[in-house]
GROMACS .gro file of C-alpha atoms in nm:
model
  466
    1MET     CA    1  -0.714   1.125  -2.571
    2LYS     CA    2  -0.385   1.102  -2.379
    3ILE     CA    3  -0.258   0.924  -2.069
    4LYS     CA    4   0.051   1.058  -1.896
    5PHE     CA    5   0.226   0.819  -1.658
    6LEU     CA    6   0.340   1.054  -1.383
    7GLY     CA    7   0.426   0.788  -1.126
    8ALA     CA    8   0.443   0.413  -1.057
    9ALA     CA    9   0.598   0.373  -1.402
   10GLY     CA   10   0.914   0.164  -1.378
   11GLU     CA   11   0.866   0.166  -1.000
   12VAL     CA   12   0.604   0.050  -0.752
   13THR     CA   13   0.509   0.361  -0.556
   14GLY     CA   14   0.397   0.715  -0.643
   15SER     CA   15   0.085   0.612  -0.835
   16CYS     CA   16  -0.039   0.900  -1.051
   17PHE     CA   17  -0.191   0.901  -1.401
   18LEU     CA   18  -0.316   1.205  -1.590
   19VAL     CA   19  -0.593   1.143  -1.845
   20GLN     CA   20  -0.669   1.420  -2.096
   21THR     CA   21  -0.958   1.411  -2.340
   22GLY     CA   22  -1.118   1.704  -2.520
   23ASN     CA   23  -1.166   1.977  -2.263
   24ILE     CA   24  -1.159   1.736  -1.968
   25GLN     CA   25  -0.857   1.623  -1.770
   26PHE     CA   26  -0.844   1.416  -1.453
   27LEU     CA   27  -0.616   1.211  -1.233
   28VAL     CA   28  -0.631   0.849  -1.131
   29ASP     CA   29  -0.451   0.841  -0.794
   30CYS     CA   30  -0.213   1.099  -0.654
   31GLY     CA   31   0.033   0.899  -0.450
   32MET     CA   32   0.355   0.958  -0.264
   33LEU     CA   33   0.684   0.807  -0.375
   34GLN     CA   34   0.822   0.584  -0.100
   35GLY     CA   35   1.167   0.437  -0.039
   36GLY     CA   36   1.514   0.571  -0.111
   37ARG     CA   37   1.691   0.900  -0.053
   38GLU     CA   38   1.549   1.063  -0.365
   39ALA     CA   39   1.185   1.013  -0.264
   40PRO     CA   40   1.157   1.320  -0.034
   41ILE     CA   41   1.312   1.539  -0.305
   42ARG     CA   42   1.095   1.407  -0.587
   43ASN     CA   43   0.782   1.438  -0.374
   44ARG     CA   44   0.858   1.810  -0.337
   45GLN     CA   45   0.889   1.877  -0.709
   46PRO     CA   46   0.603   2.070  -0.872
   47PHE     CA   47   0.329   1.868  -1.040
   48GLY     CA   48   0.372   1.816  -1.412
   49PHE     CA   49   0.032   1.980  -1.471
   50ASP     CA   50  -0.180   2.264  -1.333
   51PRO     CA   51  -0.390   2.123  -1.045
   52SER     CA   52  -0.643   2.404  -1.078
   53GLU     CA   53  -0.731   2.281  -1.429
   54LEU     CA   54  -0.824   1.926  -1.320
   55ASP     CA   55  -1.192   1.837  -1.340
   56PHE     CA   56  -1.190   1.549  -1.090
   57VAL     CA   57  -0.973   1.283  -0.925
   58LEU     CA   58  -1.041   0.909  -0.900
   59LEU     CA   59  -0.874   0.722  -0.614
   60THR     CA   60  -0.818   0.345  -0.624
   61HIS     CA   61  -0.747   0.306  -0.251
   62ALA     CA   62  -0.615   0.471   0.063
   63HIS     CA   63  -0.252   0.355   0.081
   64ILE     CA   64  -0.021   0.654   0.092
   65ASP     CA   65   0.163   0.556  -0.227
   66HIS     CA   66  -0.174   0.609  -0.401
   67SER     CA   67  -0.327   0.891  -0.194
   68GLY     CA   68  -0.043   1.066  -0.010
   69MET     CA   69  -0.002   1.364  -0.244
   70LEU     CA   70  -0.369   1.464  -0.240
   71PRO     CA   71  -0.308   1.732   0.026
   72LYS     CA   72  -0.029   1.871  -0.189
   73LEU     CA   73  -0.276   1.876  -0.479
   74ILE     CA   74  -0.528   2.074  -0.272
   75LYS     CA   75  -0.253   2.306  -0.150
   76ALA     CA   76  -0.154   2.369  -0.515
   77GLY     CA   77  -0.503   2.481  -0.614
   78TYR     CA   78  -0.720   2.177  -0.689
   79SER     CA   79  -1.081   2.245  -0.586
   80GLY     CA   80  -1.285   1.955  -0.725
   81TYR     CA   81  -1.408   1.619  -0.601
   82ILE     CA   82  -1.195   1.317  -0.512
   83TYR     CA   83  -1.406   1.009  -0.581
   84ALA     CA   84  -1.345   0.707  -0.356
   85THR     CA   85  -1.531   0.425  -0.186
   86GLY     CA   86  -1.679   0.479   0.159
   87ALA     CA   87  -1.421   0.255   0.327
   88THR     CA   88  -1.141   0.442   0.151
   89ALA     CA   89  -1.287   0.772   0.273
   90ASP     CA   90  -1.290   0.640   0.631
   91LEU     CA   91  -0.928   0.530   0.605
   92LEU     CA   92  -0.821   0.864   0.458
   93ASP     CA   93  -0.958   1.032   0.772
   94VAL     CA   94  -0.677   0.853   0.954
   95LEU     CA   95  -0.401   0.825   0.695
   96LEU     CA   96  -0.383   1.177   0.555
   97PRO     CA   97  -0.360   1.361   0.890
   98ASP     CA   98  -0.100   1.106   1.001
   99SER     CA   99   0.098   1.169   0.683
  100ALA     CA  100   0.085   1.543   0.746
  101HIS     CA  101   0.205   1.490   1.102
  102ILE     CA  102   0.501   1.288   0.974
  103GLN     CA  103   0.581   1.563   0.722
  104GLU     CA  104   0.581   1.828   0.992
  105VAL     CA  105   0.788   1.623   1.238
  106ASP     CA  106   1.046   1.524   0.974
  107ALA     CA  107   1.078   1.883   0.857
  108GLU     CA  108   1.124   2.009   1.212
  109ARG     CA  109   1.389   1.742   1.275
  110ALA     CA  110   1.570   1.839   0.953
  111SER     CA  111   1.563   2.207   1.049
  112ARG     CA  112   1.759   2.131   1.367
  113LYS     CA  113   2.057   2.007   1.166
  114PRO     CA  114   2.330   2.255   1.075
  115ARG     CA  115   2.287   2.373   0.719
  116SER     CA  116   2.633   2.238   0.638
  117GLN     CA  117   2.502   1.887   0.712
  118GLN     CA  118   2.185   1.924   0.509
  119GLY     CA  119   2.356   1.953   0.171
  120ARG     CA  120   2.127   1.885  -0.122
  121HIS     CA  121   1.850   1.789   0.123
  122TYR     CA  122   1.825   2.143   0.260
  123GLY     CA  123   1.476   2.192   0.115
  124LEU     CA  124   1.345   1.909   0.335
  125THR     CA  125   1.313   2.154   0.623
  126THR     CA  126   0.975   2.252   0.474
  127PRO     CA  127   0.691   1.995   0.489
  128ILE     CA  128   0.538   1.881   0.160
  129TYR     CA  129   0.208   1.987   0.318
  130TYR     CA  130   0.067   2.071   0.658
  131MET     CA  131  -0.207   1.930   0.879
  132ALA     CA  132  -0.445   2.201   0.760
  133ASP     CA  133  -0.396   2.084   0.399
  134ALA     CA  134  -0.472   1.723   0.495
  135LEU     CA  135  -0.788   1.822   0.682
  136GLN     CA  136  -0.899   2.041   0.393
  137THR     CA  137  -0.848   1.746   0.154
  138LEU     CA  138  -1.102   1.539   0.347
  139ASN     CA  139  -1.371   1.794   0.257
  140HIS     CA  140  -1.321   1.710  -0.112
  141ILE     CA  141  -1.387   1.335  -0.080
  142LYS     CA  142  -1.706   1.216  -0.251
  143GLU     CA  143  -1.803   0.862  -0.162
  144ILE     CA  144  -1.935   0.620  -0.422
  145GLU     CA  145  -2.046   0.259  -0.392
  146TYR     CA  146  -1.905  -0.042  -0.571
  147GLU     CA  147  -2.079  -0.141  -0.897
  148ASN     CA  148  -2.267   0.189  -0.943
  149ILE     CA  149  -2.204   0.366  -1.275
  150ILE     CA  150  -2.171   0.741  -1.218
  151ASP     CA  151  -2.148   1.035  -1.459
  152LEU     CA  152  -1.833   1.239  -1.400
  153ALA     CA  153  -1.849   1.490  -1.687
  154PRO     CA  154  -2.010   1.510  -2.031
  155GLY     CA  155  -1.906   1.193  -2.214
  156ILE     CA  156  -1.727   1.039  -1.913
  157LYS     CA  157  -1.862   0.785  -1.665
  158CYS     CA  158  -1.703   0.532  -1.434
  159ARG     CA  159  -1.763   0.234  -1.207
  160PHE     CA  160  -1.564   0.110  -0.907
  161GLN     CA  161  -1.524  -0.267  -0.857
  162ASP     CA  162  -1.375  -0.450  -0.558
  163ALA     CA  163  -0.997  -0.502  -0.602
  164GLY     CA  164  -0.959  -0.716  -0.288
  165HIS     CA  165  -0.629  -0.549  -0.194
  166ILE     CA  166  -0.718  -0.355   0.120
  167LEU     CA  167  -1.046  -0.237   0.266
  168GLY     CA  168  -1.222  -0.021   0.006
  169SER     CA  169  -0.969  -0.082  -0.273
  170ALA     CA  170  -1.106  -0.051  -0.624
  171ILE     CA  171  -1.055  -0.142  -0.986
  172ILE     CA  172  -1.182   0.157  -1.184
  173GLU     CA  173  -1.365   0.121  -1.516
  174ILE     CA  174  -1.392   0.443  -1.716
  175TRP     CA  175  -1.594   0.501  -2.034
  176ILE     CA  176  -1.490   0.802  -2.243
  177THR     CA  177  -1.700   0.911  -2.541
  178GLU     CA  178  -1.554   1.147  -2.801
  179GLY     CA  179  -1.784   1.208  -3.093
  180ASP     CA  180  -1.915   0.870  -3.207
  181ASN     CA  181  -1.629   0.679  -3.046
  182THR     CA  182  -1.645   0.532  -2.692
  183ARG     CA  183  -1.336   0.381  -2.531
  184LYS     CA  184  -1.321   0.189  -2.207
  185ILE     CA  185  -1.015   0.233  -1.984
  186VAL     CA  186  -0.956   0.008  -1.685
  187PHE     CA  187  -0.715   0.091  -1.403
  188SER     CA  188  -0.655  -0.221  -1.197
  189GLY     CA  189  -0.511  -0.032  -0.901
  190ASP     CA  190  -0.345  -0.281  -0.667
  191LEU     CA  191  -0.503  -0.624  -0.702
  192GLY     CA  192  -0.538  -0.848  -0.399
  193GLN     CA  193  -0.426  -1.209  -0.374
  194PRO     CA  194  -0.727  -1.442  -0.414
  195GLY     CA  195  -0.802  -1.661  -0.116
  196ARG     CA  196  -0.637  -1.427   0.134
  197PRO     CA  197  -0.814  -1.382   0.468
  198ILE     CA  198  -1.076  -1.118   0.546
  199LEU     CA  199  -1.139  -0.950   0.209
  200ARG     CA  200  -1.320  -1.072  -0.101
  201ASP     CA  201  -1.129  -1.175  -0.412
  202PRO     CA  202  -1.074  -0.916  -0.690
  203VAL     CA  203  -1.361  -0.878  -0.936
  204PHE     CA  204  -1.294  -1.003  -1.288
  205ILE     CA  205  -1.334  -0.741  -1.563
  206GLU     CA  206  -1.450  -0.872  -1.900
  207GLU     CA  207  -1.376  -0.588  -2.143
  208ALA     CA  208  -1.133  -0.300  -2.189
  209ASP     CA  209  -0.988  -0.110  -2.481
  210ILE     CA  210  -0.704   0.022  -2.263
  211LEU     CA  211  -0.582  -0.156  -1.949
  212VAL     CA  212  -0.342  -0.005  -1.696
  213MET     CA  213  -0.243  -0.303  -1.480
  214GLU     CA  214  -0.025  -0.354  -1.175
  215SER     CA  215   0.281  -0.583  -1.188
  216THR     CA  216   0.434  -0.568  -0.839
  217TYR     CA  217   0.486  -0.944  -0.812
  218GLY     CA  218   0.472  -1.017  -1.183
  219ASP     CA  219   0.781  -1.239  -1.173
  220ARG     CA  220   0.695  -1.491  -0.902
  221PRO     CA  221   0.432  -1.680  -0.705
  222HIS     CA  222   0.373  -1.644  -0.333
  223ARG     CA  223   0.418  -1.937  -0.098
  224THR     CA  224   0.111  -2.146  -0.024
  225THR     CA  225  -0.096  -2.088   0.290
  226ASN     CA  226   0.019  -2.414   0.450
  227SER     CA  227   0.383  -2.342   0.373
  228THR     CA  228   0.347  -1.989   0.511
  229GLU     CA  229   0.190  -2.114   0.832
  230GLU     CA  230   0.467  -2.370   0.879
  231GLU     CA  231   0.730  -2.101   0.827
  232ILE     CA  232   0.568  -1.866   1.080
  233VAL     CA  233   0.530  -2.139   1.342
  234ASP     CA  234   0.895  -2.240   1.298
  235ILE     CA  235   1.011  -1.879   1.343
  236PHE     CA  236   0.798  -1.842   1.656
  237ASN     CA  237   0.921  -2.167   1.810
  238ARG     CA  238   1.286  -2.086   1.749
  239THR     CA  239   1.275  -1.719   1.847
  240LEU     CA  240   1.027  -1.645   2.125
  241PRO     CA  241   1.188  -1.847   2.406
  242LYS     CA  242   1.497  -1.623   2.398
  243GLY     CA  243   1.415  -1.322   2.181
  244ASN     CA  244   1.149  -1.102   2.024
  245ILE     CA  245   0.987  -1.100   1.681
  246ILE     CA  246   0.952  -0.761   1.513
  247ILE     CA  247   0.697  -0.733   1.230
  248PRO     CA  248   0.702  -0.412   1.021
  249ALA     CA  249   0.348  -0.376   0.887
  250PHE     CA  250   0.144  -0.106   0.722
  251ALA     CA  251  -0.119   0.018   0.964
  252VAL     CA  252  -0.393  -0.028   0.705
  253GLY     CA  253  -0.453  -0.375   0.570
  254ARG     CA  254  -0.135  -0.558   0.659
  255THR     CA  255  -0.161  -0.521   1.037
  256GLN     CA  256  -0.518  -0.653   1.035
  257GLU     CA  257  -0.421  -0.950   0.816
  258VAL     CA  258  -0.124  -1.037   1.037
  259ILE     CA  259  -0.353  -1.036   1.344
  260TYR     CA  260  -0.600  -1.253   1.157
  261GLN     CA  261  -0.322  -1.497   1.064
  262LEU     CA  262  -0.207  -1.521   1.425
  263LEU     CA  263  -0.566  -1.572   1.533
  264GLN     CA  264  -0.607  -1.860   1.289
  265LEU     CA  265  -0.289  -2.025   1.415
  266ALA     CA  266  -0.409  -1.991   1.775
  267ARG     CA  267  -0.754  -2.129   1.696
  268HIS     CA  268  -0.597  -2.443   1.547
  269ASP     CA  269  -0.354  -2.481   1.840
  270LYS     CA  270  -0.049  -2.432   1.619
  271VAL     CA  271   0.076  -2.157   1.852
  272ASN     CA  272  -0.009  -2.083   2.213
  273ASN     CA  273   0.024  -1.806   2.470
  274LEU     CA  274   0.138  -1.544   2.221
  275LYS     CA  275   0.205  -1.195   2.352
  276VAL     CA  276   0.124  -0.964   2.064
  277PHE     CA  277   0.173  -0.587   2.079
  278VAL     CA  278   0.031  -0.366   1.804
  279ASP     CA  279   0.239  -0.053   1.849
  280SER     CA  280   0.065   0.190   1.618
  281PRO     CA  281  -0.217   0.427   1.715
  282MET     CA  282  -0.309   0.451   1.348
  283ALA     CA  283  -0.333   0.070   1.322
  284SER     CA  284  -0.572   0.070   1.617
  285LYS     CA  285  -0.795   0.318   1.436
  286ALA     CA  286  -0.766   0.126   1.109
  287THR     CA  287  -0.866  -0.195   1.286
  288ALA     CA  288  -1.178  -0.023   1.420
  289ILE     CA  289  -1.261   0.093   1.065
  290THR     CA  290  -1.208  -0.263   0.940
  291MET     CA  291  -1.463  -0.393   1.191
  292LYS     CA  292  -1.705  -0.120   1.083
  293HIS     CA  293  -1.702  -0.249   0.724
  294MET     CA  294  -1.769  -0.619   0.774
  295GLU     CA  295  -1.993  -0.611   0.466
  296LEU     CA  296  -1.670  -0.612   0.264
  297PHE     CA  297  -1.538  -0.931   0.429
  298ASP     CA  298  -1.525  -1.262   0.245
  299GLU     CA  299  -1.775  -1.533   0.339
  300GLU     CA  300  -1.535  -1.723   0.565
  301ALA     CA  301  -1.456  -1.414   0.772
  302LYS     CA  302  -1.825  -1.323   0.797
  303LYS     CA  303  -1.919  -1.676   0.901
  304MET     CA  304  -1.654  -1.699   1.169
  305MET     CA  305  -1.715  -1.344   1.294
  306THR     CA  306  -1.347  -1.370   1.377
  307TRP     CA  307  -1.293  -1.006   1.466
  308LYS     CA  308  -1.543  -1.030   1.750
  309LYS     CA  309  -1.354  -1.327   1.895
  310ILE     CA  310  -1.011  -1.169   1.908
  311GLY     CA  311  -1.037  -1.091   2.279
  312THR     CA  312  -1.090  -1.458   2.369
  313GLU     CA  313  -0.878  -1.630   2.104
  314LEU     CA  314  -0.581  -1.394   2.147
  315PRO     CA  315  -0.613  -1.285   2.511
  316ASN     CA  316  -0.263  -1.135   2.514
  317LEU     CA  317  -0.322  -0.892   2.227
  318TYR     CA  318  -0.240  -0.533   2.326
  319PHE     CA  319  -0.281  -0.209   2.134
  320THR     CA  320  -0.035   0.051   2.260
  321GLU     CA  321  -0.121   0.417   2.225
  322SER     CA  322   0.117   0.645   2.412
  323VAL     CA  323   0.485   0.705   2.347
  324GLU     CA  324   0.556   0.581   2.699
  325GLU     CA  325   0.382   0.249   2.628
  326SER     CA  326   0.581   0.213   2.308
  327GLN     CA  327   0.907   0.280   2.487
  328MET     CA  328   0.828   0.017   2.750
  329LEU     CA  329   0.819  -0.249   2.477
  330ASN     CA  330   1.190  -0.198   2.418
  331LYS     CA  331   1.261  -0.324   2.770
  332ILE     CA  332   1.114  -0.667   2.686
  333ARG     CA  333   1.396  -0.910   2.611
  334SER     CA  334   1.200  -1.217   2.496
  335GLY     CA  335   0.858  -1.357   2.413
  336ALA     CA  336   0.713  -1.045   2.246
  337ILE     CA  337   0.568  -1.014   1.898
  338ILE     CA  338   0.571  -0.643   1.809
  339ILE     CA  339   0.374  -0.529   1.504
  340SER     CA  340   0.447  -0.168   1.413
  341ALA     CA  341   0.449   0.079   1.124
  342SER     CA  342   0.583   0.179   0.885
  343GLY     CA  343   0.575  -0.128   0.666
  344MET     CA  344   0.898  -0.037   0.484
  345CYS     CA  345   1.079   0.054   0.808
  346ASP     CA  346   1.150   0.410   0.694
  347ALA     CA  347   0.942   0.600   0.951
  348GLY     CA  348   0.739   0.564   1.266
  349ARG     CA  349   0.778   0.352   1.578
  350ILE     CA  350   0.914   0.048   1.394
  351LYS     CA  351   1.254   0.217   1.371
  352HIS     CA  352   1.283   0.227   1.749
  353HIS     CA  353   1.201  -0.143   1.778
  354LEU     CA  354   1.452  -0.230   1.507
  355ARG     CA  355   1.713  -0.021   1.685
  356HIS     CA  356   1.668  -0.228   2.002
  357ASN     CA  357   1.637  -0.573   1.841
  358LEU     CA  358   1.831  -0.582   1.511
  359GLY     CA  359   2.164  -0.627   1.690
  360ARG     CA  360   2.044  -0.929   1.890
  361PRO     CA  361   2.100  -1.270   1.721
  362GLU     CA  362   1.824  -1.426   1.931
  363CYS     CA  363   1.562  -1.196   1.769
  364ALA     CA  364   1.386  -1.219   1.432
  365ILE     CA  365   1.248  -0.965   1.185
  366MET     CA  366   0.946  -1.081   0.980
  367ILE     CA  367   0.895  -0.887   0.657
  368THR     CA  368   0.536  -0.934   0.542
  369GLY     CA  369   0.496  -0.686   0.256
  370PHE     CA  370   0.661  -0.528  -0.045
  371GLN     CA  371   0.977  -0.329   0.028
  372ALA     CA  372   1.053  -0.047  -0.216
  373MET     CA  373   1.399  -0.004  -0.360
  374GLY     CA  374   1.610   0.210  -0.127
  375SER     CA  375   1.396   0.158   0.182
  376LEU     CA  376   1.543   0.027   0.506
  377GLY     CA  377   1.320  -0.278   0.478
  378ARG     CA  378   1.454  -0.354   0.130
  379ARG     CA  379   1.813  -0.329   0.251
  380LEU     CA  380   1.736  -0.577   0.528
  381VAL     CA  381   1.574  -0.816   0.280
  382ASP     CA  382   1.877  -0.785   0.052
  383GLY     CA  383   2.106  -0.894   0.336
  384VAL     CA  384   2.282  -0.575   0.442
  385LYS     CA  385   2.512  -0.633   0.742
  386ARG     CA  386   2.500  -0.283   0.895
  387VAL     CA  387   2.234  -0.013   0.904
  388ARG     CA  388   2.214   0.337   1.045
  389ILE     CA  389   1.907   0.417   1.256
  390PHE     CA  390   1.876   0.757   1.424
  391GLY     CA  391   2.243   0.819   1.354
  392GLU     CA  392   2.354   0.496   1.523
  393GLU     CA  393   2.539   0.222   1.334
  394ILE     CA  394   2.384  -0.117   1.410
  395ASN     CA  395   2.517  -0.459   1.311
  396VAL     CA  396   2.237  -0.675   1.174
  397ARG     CA  397   2.252  -0.992   1.384
  398ALA     CA  398   1.880  -1.074   1.405
  399SER     CA  399   1.749  -1.323   1.150
  400ILE     CA  400   1.555  -1.168   0.861
  401HIS     CA  401   1.255  -1.358   0.719
  402THR     CA  402   1.050  -1.257   0.414
  403ILE     CA  403   0.699  -1.404   0.445
  404GLY     CA  404   0.571  -1.362   0.090
  405GLY     CA  405   0.261  -1.569   0.160
  406LEU     CA  406   0.114  -1.282   0.362
  407SER     CA  407   0.136  -1.031   0.077
  408ALA     CA  408  -0.181  -0.838  -0.006
  409HIS     CA  409  -0.066  -0.806  -0.369
  410ALA     CA  410  -0.161  -1.061  -0.632
  411ASP     CA  411   0.129  -1.285  -0.730
  412GLN     CA  412   0.217  -1.379  -1.088
  413PRO     CA  413  -0.031  -1.670  -1.120
  414ALA     CA  414  -0.309  -1.453  -0.975
  415LEU     CA  415  -0.229  -1.162  -1.208
  416ILE     CA  416  -0.236  -1.391  -1.513
  417ASN     CA  417  -0.558  -1.555  -1.395
  418TRP     CA  418  -0.717  -1.211  -1.351
  419ALA     CA  419  -0.606  -1.118  -1.702
  420LYS     CA  420  -0.772  -1.433  -1.837
  421GLY     CA  421  -1.102  -1.295  -1.711
  422PHE     CA  422  -1.117  -1.062  -2.013
  423LYS     CA  423  -1.335  -1.207  -2.289
  424LYS     CA  424  -1.095  -1.063  -2.546
  425ALA     CA  425  -0.755  -0.903  -2.518
  426PRO     CA  426  -0.747  -0.528  -2.447
  427ILE     CA  427  -0.622  -0.333  -2.748
  428HIS     CA  428  -0.349  -0.177  -2.534
  429THR     CA  429  -0.212  -0.295  -2.198
  430TYR     CA  430   0.032  -0.094  -1.986
  431LEU     CA  431   0.210  -0.249  -1.690
  432VAL     CA  432   0.274  -0.020  -1.393
  433HIS     CA  433   0.339  -0.053  -1.018
  434GLY     CA  434   0.635  -0.278  -1.077
  435GLU     CA  435   1.012  -0.269  -1.087
  436ALA     CA  436   1.181  -0.356  -1.417
  437ASN     CA  437   1.217  -0.733  -1.382
  438PRO     CA  438   0.869  -0.816  -1.248
  439ALA     CA  439   0.707  -0.597  -1.514
  440GLU     CA  440   0.916  -0.747  -1.795
  441VAL     CA  441   0.852  -1.105  -1.684
  442LEU     CA  442   0.478  -1.047  -1.659
  443ALA     CA  443   0.474  -0.871  -1.996
  444GLY     CA  444   0.641  -1.176  -2.151
  445ARG     CA  445   0.385  -1.413  -2.001
  446LEU     CA  446   0.091  -1.198  -2.118
  447LYS     CA  447   0.236  -1.176  -2.469
  448ASP     CA  448   0.324  -1.543  -2.501
  449GLU     CA  449   0.022  -1.701  -2.333
  450LEU     CA  450  -0.258  -1.455  -2.408
  451ASN     CA  451  -0.119  -1.285  -2.720
  452TRP     CA  452  -0.164  -0.943  -2.561
  453ASN     CA  453  -0.012  -0.617  -2.682
  454VAL     CA  454   0.183  -0.503  -2.374
  455HIS     CA  455   0.394  -0.194  -2.310
  456ILE     CA  456   0.589  -0.090  -1.998
  457PRO     CA  457   0.575   0.291  -1.985
  458LYS     CA  458   0.852   0.510  -1.852
  459ARG     CA  459   0.792   0.781  -1.594
  460GLU     CA  460   0.659   1.101  -1.753
  461GLU     CA  461   0.580   0.912  -2.077
  462THR     CA  462   0.266   1.029  -2.258
  463ILE     CA  463   0.062   0.791  -2.475
  464SER     CA  464  -0.180   0.938  -2.730
  465PHE     CA  465  -0.481   0.753  -2.871
  466ASN     CA  466  -0.641   0.865  -3.197
   0.00000   0.00000   0.00000
């Protein structure tokens, strides 16, 4: 048996793992690389395998860095099933067509540039895939329920468990039998932060021979809920009287949690009369899907039925749809909280709002999620003084705030606590979905405290198991 780490190895995005055993080979995730100038080029490179020879695909969750290359896979000849939870399937109905639309728009924009200005990026005038490929991909999704063990192929079965990261996210347990030997592989996917609003906590897994585990925040803890609330309230009080607050947020998961957080603050009279604009048609659809799957909420969210109270608790919550409505937001000079995608500030409507507010010292930018190396959001977090948006140089005068307490990823204490759920140490543990320092720090903690055998694979590295 072999595992080839095709993506999210030494980096956070681009999740893709090829498992080969006997005559069977399959993928876990097929995600898009995000952030940095090299991402569009790398995403266009051929797969390091023949898609037509894959037997099936297992998908941990719907985020584009885990699912975004599935249409490319279909386009390249894959014809089998893509196994995912029902909530993930619903989200893919929104996310994959949107991704295709972005590909087509970006390619058309690139084609308008003189070839002399395109340089090594000339190939970007062709989309990675088209809308037809995304729609065709949806026909390959096969929904499975949490906790059910299913047979995938002779000698291979799996079970999806709740990862608590976003709606429908899964930890995948896989049993592979070769001859008289059965090995259990566990892919953690992205693990959620315990105690976060809306979703249930990640399920603890008790046994694994091979563990492929995320390490995004493996080097640090998040701020406490109380500390996070105090920070948000302080930003609101200082900013809204004279300026706007811009919140880049992924349309799936993060936007809904930010709304929930604002709702909680309003219910406890910590903030009042907020004017909140969710400027993302995809976020509106994702919010509707979230409400459809209330069976996946944690007990507190179910008890409060919070989502049904949004209209009364946050009366000034608006979901904008049209381009004209979005453009009107940029005429507001103060008092607006604008939540918009993309979460890393590299595409979508958020770039327009940053263009109109970054240069204003009375405004604030609230970063609520992970920012990949090379992304515009990461540059803002790192303190860059000037950025280029739509060809315009903008001085960064707005205050930049990183609100780690709102992260949907497990922090270091949560990752270690989840690891302690194993009754005995996995024989092999591989840390993925992390940059070098977080992965190395987490590896050290797992080795020192739990006496685990931990390896941090490189991209394209293949591990063989006898």
